[in-house]
Amino acid sequence: QVQLVESGGGLVQAGGSLRLSCAASGRRFSINRMGWYRQAPGKQRELVARIINDGTTYYSDSVKGRFTISRDNAKNTVYLQMNSLIPEDTAVYYCNANDIYSPGSNFWGQGTQVTVSS
């Protein structure tokens, strides 16, 4: 079982920056991919960014050039550097990860609120 603990959310003005962190822990696990999703009020949860062990990254079109995902494998932690924030980025951001020792696993953090004011 993998537990994901998020931090770094908050209130920021448009044009500002936030850095989200997600630390994974568990008895025995090996994560192949970690990512960030977000869910805005009244909208479906969407993938924001993802990073795989080989370094491959994915970004949604809406955040390309503004957000950067990275990993510290020694700490089992994924980060999302969020720059040039706009009000449309306001959402609950969720950390997500798999565990290769648990086929089909899909673990979620509790979510952290990001609010961008105009």
mmCIF file of C-alpha atoms in Angstrom:
data_model
loop_
_atom_site.group_PDB
_atom_site.id
_atom_site.type_symbol
_atom_site.label_atom_id
_atom_site.label_comp_id
_atom_site.label_asym_id
_atom_site.label_seq_id
_atom_site.Cartn_x
_atom_site.Cartn_y
_atom_site.Cartn_z
ATOM 1 C CA GLN A 1 0.000 0.000 0.000
ATOM 2 C CA VAL A 2 1.225 3.453 -0.922
ATOM 3 C CA GLN A 3 0.364 6.617 0.920
ATOM 4 C CA LEU A 4 0.684 9.975 -0.792
ATOM 5 C CA VAL A 5 1.013 13.166 1.218
ATOM 6 C CA GLU A 6 0.696 16.478 -0.567
ATOM 7 C CA SER A 7 1.736 19.953 0.424
ATOM 8 C CA GLY A 8 2.289 23.380 -1.082
ATOM 9 C CA GLY A 9 -1.183 24.491 -2.045
ATOM 10 C CA GLY A 10 -2.538 27.865 -1.120
ATOM 11 C CA LEU A 11 -3.780 31.227 -2.280
ATOM 12 C CA VAL A 12 -1.741 33.196 -4.791
ATOM 13 C CA GLN A 13 -2.284 36.172 -7.054
ATOM 14 C CA ALA A 14 -2.402 35.779 -10.813
ATOM 15 C CA GLY A 15 1.116 35.714 -12.189
ATOM 16 C CA GLY A 16 2.495 34.182 -9.031
ATOM 17 C CA SER A 17 4.013 30.784 -8.371
ATOM 18 C CA LEU A 18 3.463 27.768 -6.170
ATOM 19 C CA ARG A 19 5.378 24.544 -5.731
ATOM 20 C CA LEU A 20 3.414 21.422 -4.901
ATOM 21 C CA SER A 21 5.073 18.408 -3.314
ATOM 22 C CA CYS A 22 3.887 14.836 -2.990
ATOM 23 C CA ALA A 23 5.785 12.295 -0.919
ATOM 24 C CA ALA A 24 5.078 8.587 -1.309
ATOM 25 C CA SER A 25 5.562 6.104 1.486
ATOM 26 C CA GLY A 26 4.783 2.479 2.186
ATOM 27 C CA ARG A 27 6.131 -0.821 3.380
ATOM 28 C CA ARG A 28 7.477 -1.971 0.026
ATOM 29 C CA PHE A 29 6.734 -0.389 -3.282
ATOM 30 C CA SER A 30 8.238 0.732 -6.547
ATOM 31 C CA ILE A 31 6.656 3.616 -8.400
ATOM 32 C CA ASN A 32 6.892 3.788 -12.150
ATOM 33 C CA ARG A 33 4.890 6.939 -12.695
ATOM 34 C CA MET A 34 3.700 9.863 -10.637
ATOM 35 C CA GLY A 35 1.464 12.655 -11.718
ATOM 36 C CA TRP A 36 -0.764 15.524 -10.822
ATOM 37 C CA TYR A 37 -4.450 15.833 -11.565
ATOM 38 C CA ARG A 38 -6.765 18.696 -10.803
ATOM 39 C CA GLN A 39 -10.478 19.168 -10.431
ATOM 40 C CA ALA A 40 -12.088 22.565 -10.683
ATOM 41 C CA PRO A 41 -15.592 23.230 -9.326
ATOM 42 C CA GLY A 42 -18.203 21.626 -11.550
ATOM 43 C CA LYS A 43 -15.604 20.051 -13.821
ATOM 44 C CA GLN A 44 -14.199 16.584 -14.321
ATOM 45 C CA ARG A 45 -10.838 15.655 -12.880
ATOM 46 C CA GLU A 46 -8.115 16.076 -15.481
ATOM 47 C CA LEU A 47 -4.493 15.073 -15.841
ATOM 48 C CA VAL A 48 -2.167 18.044 -15.508
ATOM 49 C CA ALA A 49 1.297 16.503 -15.679
ATOM 50 C CA ARG A 50 2.961 13.124 -15.378
ATOM 51 C CA ILE A 51 6.507 11.849 -15.056
ATOM 52 C CA ILE A 52 7.770 8.300 -15.590
ATOM 53 C CA ASN A 53 10.928 6.630 -14.303
ATOM 54 C CA ASP A 54 12.690 7.033 -17.640
ATOM 55 C CA GLY A 55 12.209 10.782 -17.379
ATOM 56 C CA THR A 56 9.393 11.040 -19.872
ATOM 57 C CA THR A 57 6.996 13.834 -19.019
ATOM 58 C CA TYR A 58 3.564 14.835 -20.150
ATOM 59 C CA TYR A 59 1.787 18.148 -19.755
ATOM 60 C CA SER A 60 -1.702 19.178 -20.638
ATOM 61 C CA ASP A 61 -1.837 21.902 -23.260
ATOM 62 C CA SER A 62 -3.257 24.355 -20.760
ATOM 63 C CA VAL A 63 -0.144 24.268 -18.561
ATOM 64 C CA LYS A 64 2.674 23.713 -21.059
ATOM 65 C CA GLY A 65 5.402 26.277 -20.614
ATOM 66 C CA ARG A 66 4.121 27.285 -17.175
ATOM 67 C CA PHE A 67 4.281 24.118 -15.064
ATOM 68 C CA THR A 68 7.222 21.781 -14.551
ATOM 69 C CA ILE A 69 7.010 18.310 -13.039
ATOM 70 C CA SER A 70 10.062 16.687 -11.471
ATOM 71 C CA ARG A 71 10.990 13.760 -9.234
ATOM 72 C CA ASP A 72 13.406 13.083 -6.433
ATOM 73 C CA ASN A 73 13.559 9.298 -6.557
ATOM 74 C CA ALA A 74 15.651 9.054 -3.395
ATOM 75 C CA LYS A 75 12.828 10.741 -1.500
ATOM 76 C CA ASN A 76 9.995 9.176 -3.507
ATOM 77 C CA THR A 77 8.713 12.661 -4.037
ATOM 78 C CA VAL A 78 7.220 14.405 -7.031
ATOM 79 C CA TYR A 79 7.008 18.164 -7.421
ATOM 80 C CA LEU A 80 4.938 20.468 -9.543
ATOM 81 C CA GLN A 81 6.408 23.910 -10.041
ATOM 82 C CA MET A 82 3.573 26.180 -11.079
ATOM 83 C CA ASN A 83 4.532 29.524 -12.594
ATOM 84 C CA SER A 84 2.540 32.301 -14.237
ATOM 85 C CA LEU A 85 -0.581 31.119 -12.485
ATOM 86 C CA ILE A 86 -3.947 32.232 -13.815
ATOM 87 C CA PRO A 87 -7.400 32.052 -12.224
ATOM 88 C CA GLU A 88 -8.266 29.102 -14.470
ATOM 89 C CA ASP A 89 -5.666 27.087 -12.567
ATOM 90 C CA THR A 90 -7.853 27.247 -9.466
ATOM 91 C CA ALA A 91 -8.684 23.678 -8.489
ATOM 92 C CA VAL A 92 -8.009 20.908 -6.047
ATOM 93 C CA TYR A 93 -4.775 19.248 -7.120
ATOM 94 C CA TYR A 94 -4.343 15.526 -6.513
ATOM 95 C CA CYS A 95 -1.157 13.500 -6.527
ATOM 96 C CA ASN A 96 -1.358 10.126 -8.254
ATOM 97 C CA ALA A 97 1.007 7.167 -8.429
ATOM 98 C CA ASN A 98 1.146 3.498 -9.284
ATOM 99 C CA ASP A 99 3.007 0.613 -7.660
ATOM 100 C CA ILE A 100 4.544 -2.053 -9.902
ATOM 101 C CA TYR A 101 4.196 -4.569 -7.062
ATOM 102 C CA SER A 102 0.436 -4.012 -7.079
ATOM 103 C CA PRO A 103 -0.859 -4.584 -10.604
ATOM 104 C CA GLY A 104 -3.551 -2.149 -11.564
ATOM 105 C CA SER A 105 -2.927 0.006 -8.528
ATOM 106 C CA ASN A 106 -3.772 3.666 -8.609
ATOM 107 C CA PHE A 107 -3.090 5.656 -5.459
ATOM 108 C CA TRP A 108 -4.304 9.145 -4.705
ATOM 109 C CA GLY A 109 -3.377 11.854 -2.294
ATOM 110 C CA GLN A 110 -5.957 13.748 -0.300
ATOM 111 C CA GLY A 111 -5.787 16.781 -2.558
ATOM 112 C CA THR A 112 -4.490 20.272 -1.970
ATOM 113 C CA GLN A 113 -6.375 23.436 -2.823
ATOM 114 C CA VAL A 114 -4.825 25.937 -5.208
ATOM 115 C CA THR A 115 -6.629 29.242 -5.533
ATOM 116 C CA VAL A 116 -5.457 31.927 -7.945
ATOM 117 C CA SER A 117 -6.986 35.350 -7.494
ATOM 118 C CA SER A 118 -7.463 37.882 -10.278
#
